[in-house]
Short mmCIF file of C-alpha atoms and ligand atoms in Angstrom, two decimals:
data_model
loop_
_atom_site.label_atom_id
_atom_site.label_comp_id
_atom_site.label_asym_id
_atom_site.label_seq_id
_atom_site.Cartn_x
_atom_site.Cartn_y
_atom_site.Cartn_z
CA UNK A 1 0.00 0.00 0.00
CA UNK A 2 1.82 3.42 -0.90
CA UNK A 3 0.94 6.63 1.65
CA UNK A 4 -1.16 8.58 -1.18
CA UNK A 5 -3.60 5.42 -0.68
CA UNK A 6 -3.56 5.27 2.75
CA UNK A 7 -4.26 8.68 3.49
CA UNK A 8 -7.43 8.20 0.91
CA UNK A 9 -8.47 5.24 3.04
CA UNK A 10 -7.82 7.40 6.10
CA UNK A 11 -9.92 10.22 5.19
CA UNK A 12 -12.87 7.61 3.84
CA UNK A 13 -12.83 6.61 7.70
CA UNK A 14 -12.88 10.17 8.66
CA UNK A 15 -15.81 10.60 6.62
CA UNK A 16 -17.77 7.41 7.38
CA UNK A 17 -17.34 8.57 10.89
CA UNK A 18 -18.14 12.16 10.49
CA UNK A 19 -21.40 11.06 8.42
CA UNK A 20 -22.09 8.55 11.04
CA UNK A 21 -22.25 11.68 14.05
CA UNK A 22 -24.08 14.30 12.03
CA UNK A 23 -27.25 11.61 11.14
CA UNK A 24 -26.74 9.01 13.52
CA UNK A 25 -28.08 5.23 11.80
CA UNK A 26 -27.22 6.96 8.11
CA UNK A 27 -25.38 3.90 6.83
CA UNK A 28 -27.66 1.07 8.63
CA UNK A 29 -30.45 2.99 7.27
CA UNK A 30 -28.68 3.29 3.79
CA UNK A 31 -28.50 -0.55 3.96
CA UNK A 32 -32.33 -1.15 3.92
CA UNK A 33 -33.62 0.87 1.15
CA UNK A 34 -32.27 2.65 -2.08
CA UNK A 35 -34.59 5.00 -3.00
CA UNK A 36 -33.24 7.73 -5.11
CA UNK A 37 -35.33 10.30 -6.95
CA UNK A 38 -33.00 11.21 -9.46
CA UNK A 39 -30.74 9.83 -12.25
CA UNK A 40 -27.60 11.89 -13.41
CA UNK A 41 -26.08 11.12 -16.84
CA UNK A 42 -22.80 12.94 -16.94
CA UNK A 43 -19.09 13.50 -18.16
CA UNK A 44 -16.63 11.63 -16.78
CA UNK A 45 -14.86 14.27 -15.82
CA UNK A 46 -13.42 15.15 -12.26
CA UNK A 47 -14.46 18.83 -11.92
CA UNK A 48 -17.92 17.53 -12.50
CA UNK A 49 -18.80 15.15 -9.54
CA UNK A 50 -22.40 14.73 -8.99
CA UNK A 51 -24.08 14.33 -5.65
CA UNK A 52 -21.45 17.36 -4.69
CA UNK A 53 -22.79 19.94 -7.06
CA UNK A 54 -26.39 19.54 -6.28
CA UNK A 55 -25.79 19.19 -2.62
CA UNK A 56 -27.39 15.01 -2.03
CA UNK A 57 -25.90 12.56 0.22
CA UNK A 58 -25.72 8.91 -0.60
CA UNK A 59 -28.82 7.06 -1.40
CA UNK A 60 -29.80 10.44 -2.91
CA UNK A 61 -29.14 9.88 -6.96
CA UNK A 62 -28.37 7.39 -9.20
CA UNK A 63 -25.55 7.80 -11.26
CA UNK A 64 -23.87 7.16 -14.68
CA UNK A 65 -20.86 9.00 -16.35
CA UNK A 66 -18.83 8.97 -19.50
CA UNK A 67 -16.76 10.84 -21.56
CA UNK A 68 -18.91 14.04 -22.48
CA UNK A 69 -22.33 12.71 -21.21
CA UNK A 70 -23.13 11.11 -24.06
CA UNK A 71 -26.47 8.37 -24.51
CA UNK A 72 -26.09 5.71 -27.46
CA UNK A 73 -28.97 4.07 -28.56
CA UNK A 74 -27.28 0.46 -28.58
CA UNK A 75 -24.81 1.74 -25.41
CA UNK A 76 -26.01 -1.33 -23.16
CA UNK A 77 -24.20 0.19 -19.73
CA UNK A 78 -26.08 3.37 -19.74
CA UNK A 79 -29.88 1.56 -20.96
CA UNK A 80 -29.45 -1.30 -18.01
CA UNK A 81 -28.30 1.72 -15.89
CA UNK A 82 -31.78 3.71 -17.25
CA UNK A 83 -33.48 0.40 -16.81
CA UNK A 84 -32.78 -0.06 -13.51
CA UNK A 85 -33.13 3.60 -12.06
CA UNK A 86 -36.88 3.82 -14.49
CA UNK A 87 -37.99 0.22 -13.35
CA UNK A 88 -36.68 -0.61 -9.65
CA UNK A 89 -35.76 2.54 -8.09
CA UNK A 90 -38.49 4.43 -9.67
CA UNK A 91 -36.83 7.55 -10.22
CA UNK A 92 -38.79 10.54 -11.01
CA UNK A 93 -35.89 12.50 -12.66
CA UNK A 94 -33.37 12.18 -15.53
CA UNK A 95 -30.85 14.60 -15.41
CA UNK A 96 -28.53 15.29 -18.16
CA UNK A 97 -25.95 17.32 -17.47
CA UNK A 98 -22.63 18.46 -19.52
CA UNK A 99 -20.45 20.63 -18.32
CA UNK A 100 -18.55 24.28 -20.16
CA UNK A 101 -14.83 23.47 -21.47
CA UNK A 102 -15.35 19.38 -21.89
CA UNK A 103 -12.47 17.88 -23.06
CA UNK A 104 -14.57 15.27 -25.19
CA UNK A 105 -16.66 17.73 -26.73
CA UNK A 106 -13.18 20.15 -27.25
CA UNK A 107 -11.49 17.04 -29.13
CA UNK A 108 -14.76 16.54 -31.15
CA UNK A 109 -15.09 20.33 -32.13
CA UNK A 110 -11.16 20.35 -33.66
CA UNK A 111 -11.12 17.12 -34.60
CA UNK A 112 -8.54 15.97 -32.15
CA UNK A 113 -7.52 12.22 -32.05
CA UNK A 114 -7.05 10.93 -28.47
CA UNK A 115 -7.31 7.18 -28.71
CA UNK A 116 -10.05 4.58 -28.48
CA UNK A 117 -12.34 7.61 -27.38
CA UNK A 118 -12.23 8.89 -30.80
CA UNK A 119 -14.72 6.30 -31.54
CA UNK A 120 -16.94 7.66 -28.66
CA UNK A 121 -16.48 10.88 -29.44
CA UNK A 122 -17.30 10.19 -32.60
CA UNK A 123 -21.10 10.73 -31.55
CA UNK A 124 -20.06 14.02 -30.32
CA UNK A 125 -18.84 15.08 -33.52
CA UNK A 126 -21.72 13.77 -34.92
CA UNK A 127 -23.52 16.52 -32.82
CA UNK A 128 -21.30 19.19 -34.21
CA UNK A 129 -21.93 18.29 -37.74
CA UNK A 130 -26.05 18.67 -37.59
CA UNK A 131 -25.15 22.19 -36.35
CA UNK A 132 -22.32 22.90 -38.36
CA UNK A 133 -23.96 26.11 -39.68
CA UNK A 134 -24.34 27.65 -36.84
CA UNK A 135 -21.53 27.19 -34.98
CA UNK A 136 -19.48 28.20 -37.64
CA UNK A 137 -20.93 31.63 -36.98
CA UNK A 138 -20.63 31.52 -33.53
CA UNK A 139 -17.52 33.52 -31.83
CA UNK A 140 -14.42 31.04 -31.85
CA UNK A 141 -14.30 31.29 -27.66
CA UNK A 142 -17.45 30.04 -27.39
CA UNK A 143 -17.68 27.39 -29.98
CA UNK A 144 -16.75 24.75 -27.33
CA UNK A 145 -19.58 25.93 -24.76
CA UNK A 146 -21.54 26.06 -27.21
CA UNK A 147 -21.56 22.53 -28.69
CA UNK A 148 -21.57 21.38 -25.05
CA UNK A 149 -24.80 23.08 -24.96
CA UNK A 150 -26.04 21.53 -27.72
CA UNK A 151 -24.62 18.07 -26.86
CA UNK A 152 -26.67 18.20 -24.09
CA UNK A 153 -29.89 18.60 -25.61
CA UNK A 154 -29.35 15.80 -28.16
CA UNK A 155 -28.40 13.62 -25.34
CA UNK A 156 -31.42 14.22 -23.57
CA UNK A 157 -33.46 13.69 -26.32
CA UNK A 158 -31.51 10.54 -27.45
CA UNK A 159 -32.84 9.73 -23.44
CA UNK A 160 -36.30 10.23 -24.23
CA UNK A 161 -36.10 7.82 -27.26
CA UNK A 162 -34.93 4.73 -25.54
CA UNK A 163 -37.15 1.84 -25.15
CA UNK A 164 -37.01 2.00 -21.69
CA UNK A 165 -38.18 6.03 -21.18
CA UNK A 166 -40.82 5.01 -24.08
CA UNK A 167 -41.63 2.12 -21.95
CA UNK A 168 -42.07 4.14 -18.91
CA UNK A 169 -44.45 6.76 -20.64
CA UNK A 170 -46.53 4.24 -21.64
CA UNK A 171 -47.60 2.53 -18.90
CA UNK A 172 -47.79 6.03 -17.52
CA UNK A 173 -44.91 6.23 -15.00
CA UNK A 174 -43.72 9.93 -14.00
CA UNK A 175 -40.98 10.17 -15.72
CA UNK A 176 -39.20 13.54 -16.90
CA UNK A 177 -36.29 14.28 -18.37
CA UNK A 178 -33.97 17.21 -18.04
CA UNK A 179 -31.17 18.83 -19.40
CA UNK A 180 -28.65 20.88 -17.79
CA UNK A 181 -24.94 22.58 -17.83
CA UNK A 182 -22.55 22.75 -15.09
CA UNK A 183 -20.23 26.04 -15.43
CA UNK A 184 -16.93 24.74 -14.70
CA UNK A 185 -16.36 28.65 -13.58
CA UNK A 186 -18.77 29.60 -11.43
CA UNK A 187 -19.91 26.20 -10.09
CA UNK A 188 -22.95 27.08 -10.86
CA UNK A 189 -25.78 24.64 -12.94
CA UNK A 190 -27.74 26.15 -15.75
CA UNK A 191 -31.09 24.46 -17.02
CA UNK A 192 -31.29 24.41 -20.66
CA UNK A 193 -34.84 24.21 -20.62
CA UNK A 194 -35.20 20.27 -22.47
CA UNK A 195 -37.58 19.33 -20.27
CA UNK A 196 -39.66 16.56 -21.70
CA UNK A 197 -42.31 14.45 -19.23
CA UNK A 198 -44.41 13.21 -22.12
CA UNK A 199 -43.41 11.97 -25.56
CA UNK A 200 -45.72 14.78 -27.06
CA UNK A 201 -43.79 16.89 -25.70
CA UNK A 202 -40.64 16.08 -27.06
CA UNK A 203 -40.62 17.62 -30.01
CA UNK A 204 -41.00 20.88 -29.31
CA UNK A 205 -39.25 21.04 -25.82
CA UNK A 206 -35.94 20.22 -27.91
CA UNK A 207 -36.83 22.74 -30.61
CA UNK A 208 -37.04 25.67 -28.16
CA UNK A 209 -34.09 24.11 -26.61
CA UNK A 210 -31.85 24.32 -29.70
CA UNK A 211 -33.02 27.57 -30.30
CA UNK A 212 -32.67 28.97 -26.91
CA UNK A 213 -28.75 27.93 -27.57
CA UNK A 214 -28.24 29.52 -30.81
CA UNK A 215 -29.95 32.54 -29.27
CA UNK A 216 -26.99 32.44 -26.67
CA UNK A 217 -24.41 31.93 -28.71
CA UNK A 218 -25.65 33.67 -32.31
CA UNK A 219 -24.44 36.60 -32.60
CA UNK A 220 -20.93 36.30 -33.56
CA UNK A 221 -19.90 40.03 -33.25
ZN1 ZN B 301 -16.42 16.62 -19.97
#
């Protein structure tokens, strides 16, 4: 065992304890029931870590990361993840949430190769090129915000077109989906208003989304 490990295995026991004297019980409680209300989708990243920013303890939200918060269709870690949050915990919430500066979403906007996440990314880039126009009119600084933005809102609708949100709907579970951006300089989460609880509503929640964005980031000047 080298010290940099220990002292993370001492300060888990300074937590555990500290947790255990501000709600005495927490952990045997924790043991009985997982009951979250809320799923987080989100980047991999380590400035981004999830129950922290939106203030939850454990038990509190479900959660799944990868490189640049991205949801593929045939991505079978992040469905049985969905499936089991929608189905068993119940969860009322999907969150997704990307974050300003992303590396993933950086190496997608230039084109950057990085290794196997190329292929990953690739889904990123493919994000970039169905708004191509715009962002090539949008200021060169904020290109990479921008296409987090955006990122985020295909995400979230890519969420709301699995089987297992469609599933959910249909047997008319409460069920909404969110998406949302962490500033990685002010700490601060924005809602990007994709907010879909019905599949009618998908539509048009992602169309006022999109615009919403290139109202943000349009003019160039
Ligand atoms: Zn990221």
């Amino acid at each position: 065992m080298t010290a940099p490990l220990d002292d993370l295995l001492q300060r888990n026991r300074g937590w555990a304890a500290a947790t255990e004297a501000r709600s005495p019980g927490f952990f045997s409680r924790l043991l009985k029931q997982q009951s979250p209300q809320y799923m987080w989708i989100g980047c991999a990243d380590s400035r981004v870590p999830a129950n922290e920013l939106v203030d939850l303890a454990p038990g509190e939200m479900f959660v799944h990361r990868n490189v640049a918060n991205v949801v593929v269709h045939s991505d079978l870690n992040c469905l049985s993840v969905m499936q089991f949050a929608i189905d068993v915990l119940k969860v009322g919430h999907i969150l997704v949430v990307g974050h300003s500066g992303c590396g993933g979403v950086t190496a997608a906007l230039a084109d950057r190769r990085i290794g196997i996440a190329d292929n990953w990314i690739r889904h990123v880039q493919d994000v970039r090129n169905r708004h191509q126009a715009f962002l090539d009119g949008v200021a060169a600084g904020r290109r990479v915000d921008a296409l987090c933005e955006l990122n985020v809102i295909e995400q979230a609708l890519n969420v709301c077109q699995t089987t297992v949100v469609q599933d959910a709907w249909s047997r008319g579970q409460p069920l909404a989906v969110h998406g949302w951006c962490y500033g990685l300089h002010d700490g601060l989460l924005q809602d990007l208003a994709m907010t879909v609880a019905d599949p009618a509503q998908a539509a048009g929640a992602y169309e006022r989304a999109i615009a919403a964005v290139q109202r943000r980031y349009g003019a160039a000047a």
